[in-house]
Amino acid sequence: MSRQDSDIREYFTRMDRSFYMDKDKRLARFDQAVSIGHGQTISQPSLVLAMTLALDVQPESRVLEIGTGSGFQTDLLASSSDSVYTVERIEPLHHRAKEKLTEAGFTNIYFKLGDGSLGWKAHSPYDRIMVTAAAPKVNETLLEQLKPGGKMVIPVGDSLDQELRLIEKDQLGEVTSSFLERVMFVQLIEDTV
Ligand code: SAH
């Protein structure tokens, strides 16, 4: 196990998920998904950790996260990378996560309210992209915002059956995709304008 992986695991064991929950705080310590309101959920902690390790986040990585949600995953990413650019489309969740992560003392997280299926072009390209809502296919716009040598973790599929995939872009821009595990995330909603 690399030093970075053991640091991430060590930090993860000290995290208190209840800090990011408004209600049913007693459920925080169980390894199960919990509701954060607005029809959204925080994944089970073991999956949040597995996705972060699969993304191979490095201390110098600039990370784009789609689906801020409660901010729990953002916390783990921000503590193990250079900076996180996180996009959420539901306004109360965006505000709440910003409040909590600021209260937790983070100064390397940038928040955006909007449709994350468009990524966040102004700060692209990114070393790593974490998508925490499921899309029917790998999003081309996000792929464009990934650096050569970059990695993306994304759940792909419909509302009942999704594959968590690791997408890697090599230095020449060639993209490969590998299967990690079967998962069930809420849908990535593409806002029509
Ligand atoms: N990572 C979060 C859990 C996210 S649940 C956590 O740790 O709590 C998925 C989140 O993706 C929800 O908050 C949902 O509102 C958001 N989402 C769905 N479609 C989106 C889109 N197109 N752009 C930005 N956020 C989106």
Short mmCIF file of C-alpha atoms and ligand atoms in Angstrom, two decimals:
data_model
loop_
_atom_site.label_atom_id
_atom_site.label_comp_id
_atom_site.label_asym_id
_atom_site.label_seq_id
_atom_site.Cartn_x
_atom_site.Cartn_y
_atom_site.Cartn_z
CA MET A 1 0.00 0.00 0.00
CA SER A 2 1.37 3.45 -0.90
CA ARG A 3 2.01 6.12 1.72
CA GLN A 4 -0.78 8.21 0.18
CA ASP A 5 -3.27 5.30 0.40
CA SER A 6 -2.44 4.67 4.04
CA ASP A 7 -2.76 8.41 4.80
CA ILE A 8 -6.19 8.46 3.11
CA ARG A 9 -7.32 5.37 5.05
CA GLU A 10 -6.05 6.82 8.29
CA TYR A 11 -7.87 10.11 7.73
CA PHE A 12 -11.03 8.23 6.72
CA THR A 13 -11.14 6.25 9.99
CA ARG A 14 -11.15 9.56 11.89
CA MET A 15 -14.00 11.09 9.84
CA ASP A 16 -17.35 11.73 11.49
CA ARG A 17 -20.05 11.36 8.88
CA SER A 18 -22.71 12.71 11.27
CA PHE A 19 -21.13 16.18 10.89
CA TYR A 20 -22.50 16.20 7.33
CA MET A 21 -25.96 14.92 8.29
CA ASP A 22 -28.92 16.96 9.59
CA LYS A 23 -31.04 14.12 10.88
CA ASP A 24 -30.84 10.41 11.75
CA LYS A 25 -27.30 11.09 12.93
CA ARG A 26 -27.23 7.71 14.67
CA LEU A 27 -27.16 6.06 11.23
CA ALA A 28 -23.86 7.78 10.46
CA ARG A 29 -21.65 5.02 11.84
CA PHE A 30 -23.29 2.22 9.83
CA ASP A 31 -21.87 1.31 6.46
CA GLN A 32 -25.01 2.20 4.56
CA ALA A 33 -26.25 5.02 2.33
CA VAL A 34 -28.20 7.70 4.18
CA SER A 35 -30.66 10.33 3.01
CA ILE A 36 -29.53 13.97 2.91
CA GLY A 37 -32.93 15.29 1.77
CA HIS A 38 -34.04 16.49 -1.68
CA GLY A 39 -34.14 12.84 -2.79
CA GLN A 40 -30.35 12.53 -2.52
CA THR A 41 -28.08 10.25 -0.47
CA ILE A 42 -24.54 9.98 0.87
CA SER A 43 -23.12 6.65 -0.26
CA GLN A 44 -22.01 4.07 2.25
CA PRO A 45 -18.63 5.14 3.69
CA SER A 46 -16.80 2.06 2.39
CA LEU A 47 -17.77 3.07 -1.18
CA VAL A 48 -16.68 6.69 -0.66
CA LEU A 49 -13.29 5.38 0.46
CA ALA A 50 -13.04 2.80 -2.35
CA MET A 51 -13.85 5.45 -4.98
CA THR A 52 -11.26 7.83 -3.58
CA LEU A 53 -8.58 5.11 -3.58
CA ALA A 54 -9.57 4.01 -7.10
CA LEU A 55 -9.24 7.61 -8.31
CA ASP A 56 -5.61 7.50 -7.10
CA VAL A 57 -5.77 11.05 -5.72
CA GLN A 58 -2.31 12.53 -5.16
CA PRO A 59 -1.30 15.40 -2.85
CA GLU A 60 -0.68 17.59 -5.93
CA SER A 61 -3.94 16.65 -7.73
CA ARG A 62 -6.49 19.26 -8.75
CA VAL A 63 -9.80 17.45 -8.50
CA LEU A 64 -13.21 18.14 -10.05
CA GLU A 65 -16.12 16.61 -8.14
CA ILE A 66 -19.61 16.40 -9.61
CA GLY A 67 -22.35 16.12 -6.98
CA THR A 68 -21.23 17.88 -3.78
CA GLY A 69 -24.24 16.52 -1.89
CA SER A 70 -23.54 16.59 1.84
CA GLY A 71 -19.85 17.39 1.38
CA PHE A 72 -18.68 14.13 2.96
CA GLN A 73 -16.88 12.89 -0.16
CA THR A 74 -15.56 16.42 -0.78
CA ASP A 75 -13.96 16.39 2.68
CA LEU A 76 -12.05 13.16 1.93
CA LEU A 77 -10.95 14.43 -1.49
CA ALA A 78 -9.87 17.85 -0.21
CA SER A 79 -7.88 16.35 2.65
CA SER A 80 -5.88 14.21 0.24
CA SER A 81 -5.35 16.52 -2.75
CA ASP A 82 -4.18 20.03 -3.66
CA SER A 83 -7.66 21.42 -4.34
CA VAL A 84 -11.22 20.40 -5.13
CA TYR A 85 -13.64 22.11 -7.51
CA THR A 86 -17.08 20.80 -6.61
CA VAL A 87 -20.37 21.31 -8.46
CA GLU A 88 -23.88 20.74 -7.09
CA ARG A 89 -27.20 21.54 -8.79
CA ILE A 90 -29.50 21.63 -5.74
CA GLU A 91 -29.14 25.03 -4.11
CA PRO A 92 -29.81 24.16 -0.44
CA LEU A 93 -27.32 21.26 -0.62
CA HIS A 94 -24.72 23.50 -2.24
CA HIS A 95 -25.08 26.13 0.52
CA ARG A 96 -25.17 23.61 3.32
CA ALA A 97 -22.06 21.74 2.15
CA LYS A 98 -20.19 25.02 1.69
CA GLU A 99 -21.12 26.03 5.24
CA LYS A 100 -20.05 22.70 6.75
CA LEU A 101 -16.75 22.40 4.85
CA THR A 102 -15.86 25.99 5.72
CA GLU A 103 -16.69 25.28 9.35
CA ALA A 104 -14.41 22.22 9.12
CA GLY A 105 -11.60 24.60 8.16
CA PHE A 106 -11.04 23.76 4.47
CA THR A 107 -9.56 26.55 2.34
CA ASN A 108 -8.80 24.48 -0.78
CA ILE A 109 -12.39 23.82 -1.95
CA TYR A 110 -14.17 25.88 -4.61
CA PHE A 111 -17.94 25.57 -4.85
CA LYS A 112 -20.22 26.00 -7.81
CA LEU A 113 -24.00 25.85 -8.05
CA GLY A 114 -24.99 24.49 -11.44
CA ASP A 115 -25.17 21.58 -13.84
CA GLY A 116 -22.09 19.43 -13.27
CA SER A 117 -22.65 17.51 -16.50
CA LEU A 118 -21.01 20.56 -18.07
CA GLY A 119 -18.04 20.24 -15.70
CA TRP A 120 -16.34 23.50 -14.66
CA LYS A 121 -14.49 24.69 -17.72
CA ALA A 122 -12.90 27.81 -16.24
CA HIS A 123 -10.55 25.78 -14.02
CA SER A 124 -10.01 22.83 -16.37
CA PRO A 125 -8.14 20.65 -17.13
CA TYR A 126 -8.19 18.53 -13.98
CA ASP A 127 -5.90 15.73 -12.83
CA ARG A 128 -8.79 13.81 -11.37
CA ILE A 129 -12.58 13.83 -11.80
CA MET A 130 -14.98 12.18 -9.33
CA VAL A 131 -18.60 11.82 -10.40
CA THR A 132 -21.01 10.83 -7.61
CA ALA A 133 -24.23 10.60 -9.62
CA ALA A 134 -24.93 8.09 -12.38
CA ALA A 135 -24.95 9.02 -16.06
CA PRO A 136 -26.21 6.83 -18.92
CA LYS A 137 -22.78 7.03 -20.55
CA VAL A 138 -19.34 8.51 -19.93
CA ASN A 139 -19.79 12.25 -20.27
CA GLU A 140 -17.74 13.68 -23.18
CA THR A 141 -17.62 17.20 -21.74
CA LEU A 142 -16.08 15.89 -18.52
CA LEU A 143 -13.64 13.78 -20.52
CA GLU A 144 -12.50 16.92 -22.37
CA GLN A 145 -11.80 18.59 -19.02
CA LEU A 146 -9.53 15.73 -17.92
CA LYS A 147 -5.77 16.18 -18.34
CA PRO A 148 -3.66 13.72 -20.33
CA GLY A 149 -2.47 11.28 -17.66
CA GLY A 150 -5.66 12.00 -15.70
CA LYS A 151 -8.22 9.67 -14.16
CA MET A 152 -11.98 9.77 -13.65
CA VAL A 153 -14.27 7.60 -11.54
CA ILE A 154 -17.88 7.57 -12.72
CA PRO A 155 -20.98 5.42 -12.23
CA VAL A 156 -22.45 4.58 -15.65
CA GLY A 157 -25.91 3.13 -16.23
CA ASP A 158 -29.61 3.61 -15.59
CA SER A 159 -31.38 4.12 -12.28
CA LEU A 160 -31.29 0.45 -11.28
CA ASP A 161 -28.11 -0.97 -12.68
CA GLN A 162 -24.82 0.88 -12.83
CA GLU A 163 -21.19 0.03 -13.27
CA LEU A 164 -18.60 2.07 -11.46
CA ARG A 165 -15.91 2.71 -14.07
CA LEU A 166 -12.34 3.98 -13.90
CA ILE A 167 -11.52 6.06 -16.96
CA GLU A 168 -7.87 6.75 -17.73
CA LYS A 169 -6.57 9.18 -20.32
CA ASP A 170 -2.97 8.59 -21.36
CA GLN A 171 -0.43 11.21 -22.41
CA LEU A 172 -1.54 10.90 -26.04
CA GLY A 173 -5.17 11.43 -25.10
CA GLU A 174 -6.15 7.75 -25.58
CA VAL A 175 -8.95 6.78 -23.23
CA THR A 176 -9.43 3.40 -21.57
CA SER A 177 -12.23 2.34 -19.27
CA SER A 178 -12.23 -0.43 -16.68
CA PHE A 179 -14.97 -1.94 -14.54
CA LEU A 180 -14.65 -1.51 -10.76
CA GLU A 181 -17.91 -2.75 -9.24
CA ARG A 182 -21.71 -2.69 -9.51
CA VAL A 183 -23.23 0.28 -7.69
CA MET A 184 -26.46 2.21 -7.26
CA PHE A 185 -26.27 6.01 -7.27
CA VAL A 186 -28.90 8.69 -7.75
CA GLN A 187 -29.13 9.94 -11.32
CA LEU A 188 -27.00 12.72 -12.75
CA ILE A 189 -29.63 15.22 -13.85
CA GLU A 190 -28.76 17.19 -16.94
CA ASP A 191 -30.54 20.52 -16.66
CA THR A 192 -32.04 21.63 -19.93
CA VAL A 193 -31.62 25.30 -20.61
N1 SAH B 1 -20.92 12.85 -2.87
C1 SAH B 1 -22.10 13.17 -2.12
C2 SAH B 1 -23.28 12.32 -2.47
C3 SAH B 1 -23.85 12.73 -3.67
S1 SAH B 1 -25.46 12.18 -4.10
C4 SAH B 1 -21.88 13.03 -0.65
O1 SAH B 1 -20.81 12.58 -0.23
O2 SAH B 1 -22.77 13.39 0.09
C5 SAH B 1 -25.37 12.85 -5.74
C6 SAH B 1 -25.38 14.36 -5.77
O3 SAH B 1 -25.25 14.72 -7.15
C7 SAH B 1 -26.70 14.96 -5.30
O4 SAH B 1 -26.43 15.94 -4.34
C8 SAH B 1 -27.31 15.54 -6.57
O5 SAH B 1 -28.09 16.70 -6.35
C9 SAH B 1 -26.07 15.84 -7.39
N2 SAH B 1 -26.30 15.95 -8.82
C10 SAH B 1 -27.08 15.21 -9.64
N3 SAH B 1 -27.00 15.65 -10.91
C11 SAH B 1 -26.14 16.68 -10.89
C12 SAH B 1 -25.66 17.56 -11.90
N4 SAH B 1 -26.04 17.44 -13.17
N5 SAH B 1 -24.81 18.53 -11.53
C13 SAH B 1 -24.40 18.67 -10.24
N6 SAH B 1 -24.82 17.88 -9.24
C14 SAH B 1 -25.68 16.90 -9.57
#
